[in-house]
Coordinates of C-alpha atoms in Angstrom, one line a residue:
M1 CA 74.2 34.5 25.0
F2 CA 70.8 35.6 26.1
E3 CA 67.6 34.6 24.4
I4 CA 64.4 36.6 25.0
E5 CA 61.2 35.0 23.7
K6 CA 57.5 35.0 24.2
K7 CA 55.2 32.0 23.4
F8 CA 51.6 31.9 22.3
L9 CA 48.9 29.5 21.3
I10 CA 47.3 30.0 17.9
N11 CA 44.0 29.6 16.1
Q12 CA 45.0 27.1 13.4
D13 CA 42.0 28.1 11.2
L14 CA 43.4 31.7 11.0
F15 CA 47.0 30.8 10.5
P16 CA 48.2 32.2 7.2
H17 CA 49.8 29.1 5.6
D18 CA 50.3 31.0 2.4
Q19 CA 52.7 33.5 4.1
V20 CA 55.1 30.9 5.4
I21 CA 58.7 31.7 4.3
D22 CA 60.4 28.6 5.6
T23 CA 59.6 25.1 6.9
I24 CA 61.9 22.8 8.8
K25 CA 61.7 19.5 10.7
I26 CA 63.2 19.6 14.2
E27 CA 64.0 16.7 16.4
K28 CA 65.1 17.4 20.0
K29 CA 66.5 14.8 22.4
Y30 CA 66.8 15.8 26.0
L31 CA 69.7 14.5 28.1
P32 CA 69.4 13.5 31.7
N33 CA 70.5 16.4 34.0
K34 CA 69.9 17.2 37.7
R35 CA 71.0 20.8 37.4
E36 CA 69.3 24.1 36.5
W37 CA 70.4 23.7 32.9
V38 CA 68.3 21.9 30.2
I39 CA 70.7 20.0 27.9
R40 CA 69.6 18.7 24.5
V41 CA 70.8 17.7 21.1
R42 CA 68.8 19.0 18.1
S43 CA 68.6 17.9 14.5
I44 CA 67.3 20.3 11.8
D45 CA 66.0 18.5 8.7
A46 CA 68.4 15.7 9.6
K47 CA 71.3 17.8 8.1
T48 CA 72.4 20.2 10.8
Y49 CA 73.0 19.2 14.5
F50 CA 73.5 21.1 17.7
L51 CA 74.3 20.6 21.4
T52 CA 72.3 23.2 23.4
M53 CA 72.4 24.1 27.0
K54 CA 69.7 26.4 28.2
K55 CA 69.0 28.0 31.6
K56 CA 65.9 30.1 32.5
V57 CA 66.8 33.5 33.9
N58 CA 63.1 34.7 34.2
N59 CA 59.8 34.2 32.4
V60 CA 61.0 35.6 29.0
K61 CA 64.8 35.5 29.2
N62 CA 67.1 32.5 29.0
I63 CA 70.9 31.9 28.8
E64 CA 71.4 29.7 25.8
I65 CA 74.7 28.1 24.6
E66 CA 74.5 26.3 21.3
I67 CA 77.4 24.4 19.8
P68 CA 77.3 22.8 16.3
I69 CA 78.1 19.1 16.3
D70 CA 78.4 16.4 13.7
K71 CA 75.9 13.6 13.0
N72 CA 78.0 11.0 14.7
T73 CA 78.1 13.0 18.0
Y74 CA 74.4 13.7 17.7
D75 CA 73.7 10.0 17.3
N76 CA 75.9 9.0 20.2
L77 CA 74.4 11.6 22.5
S78 CA 70.9 10.6 21.4
Y79 CA 71.4 7.2 23.0
L80 CA 71.5 9.0 26.4
S81 CA 68.3 10.8 25.8
N82 CA 65.4 10.3 28.2
K83 CA 62.9 12.4 26.3
S84 CA 62.3 13.4 22.6
I85 CA 60.1 15.8 20.8
Y86 CA 59.4 16.2 17.1
K87 CA 58.0 19.2 15.4
T88 CA 57.6 21.1 12.2
R89 CA 58.6 24.8 12.4
K90 CA 57.0 27.3 10.0
T91 CA 58.5 30.8 9.8
I92 CA 56.4 33.9 9.1
S93 CA 57.3 37.5 8.9
Y94 CA 54.7 39.8 10.4
D95 CA 55.0 43.5 11.0
D96 CA 58.8 43.4 10.7
N97 CA 59.2 40.5 13.2
I98 CA 59.9 36.9 12.6
W99 CA 57.5 34.4 14.1
E100 CA 58.3 30.7 14.5
V101 CA 55.3 28.5 14.7
D102 CA 55.9 25.0 15.9
F103 CA 53.5 22.2 15.0
F104 CA 54.3 19.4 17.5
D105 CA 53.6 15.8 16.8
N106 CA 51.4 15.7 19.9
G107 CA 49.0 18.2 18.2
I108 CA 50.0 21.3 20.2
I109 CA 50.8 24.4 18.1
L110 CA 53.0 27.2 19.6
A111 CA 54.1 30.5 18.1
E112 CA 57.3 32.1 19.3
I113 CA 58.8 35.5 18.8
E114 CA 62.4 36.3 19.8
L115 CA 62.8 39.9 21.1
T116 CA 65.8 42.1 21.5
D117 CA 64.6 43.5 24.8
E118 CA 62.2 42.2 27.5
N119 CA 60.1 45.3 27.1
Q120 CA 60.0 45.4 23.3
I121 CA 56.7 46.3 21.9
F122 CA 55.4 44.3 19.0
K123 CA 52.2 43.8 17.1
I124 CA 50.4 40.5 17.8
P125 CA 48.9 38.8 14.7
D126 CA 45.1 38.0 14.6
W127 CA 45.9 34.2 14.6
I128 CA 47.3 34.4 18.1
T129 CA 44.9 33.4 20.8
E130 CA 46.7 33.4 24.2
E131 CA 50.1 34.1 25.6
V132 CA 51.6 31.1 27.4
T133 CA 55.2 32.3 28.1
D134 CA 54.7 31.9 31.9
N135 CA 53.0 28.5 31.6
M136 CA 55.5 25.7 32.3
K137 CA 53.3 23.2 30.4
Y138 CA 54.3 24.8 27.1
R139 CA 58.1 24.6 27.6
N140 CA 59.5 22.2 25.0
V141 CA 61.1 20.1 27.7
N142 CA 57.7 19.5 29.3
M143 CA 55.9 18.6 26.1

């Protein structure tokens, strides 16, 4: 399955916390891998677990394979992890699009929008400051 997304930095002072429609806690554990694929296990609110394999196709498009797993499998694979990230994701609807805003434990805040097409036109909220889709520094695996 393809995933098309763009990432942005935000101005936290302008972020509309009162418009958040969902909040979840995410923990990602990256597994050692010497190939083009990023492999990770992910926990959502310590209730739902996934094994995910992701490969960059271009700056906005990825191949993503996500498989539900149980907690025991998550725990066992977590022991192999060489990197972990923790974040709180807040979801907002803006101009008929869903924005996921990740508040990382390291202080970075990123907004993400998933698109149906690489050339899709969408309205950018006023709390967005800079697009960082092409900046490798802001890929989760590099955080």
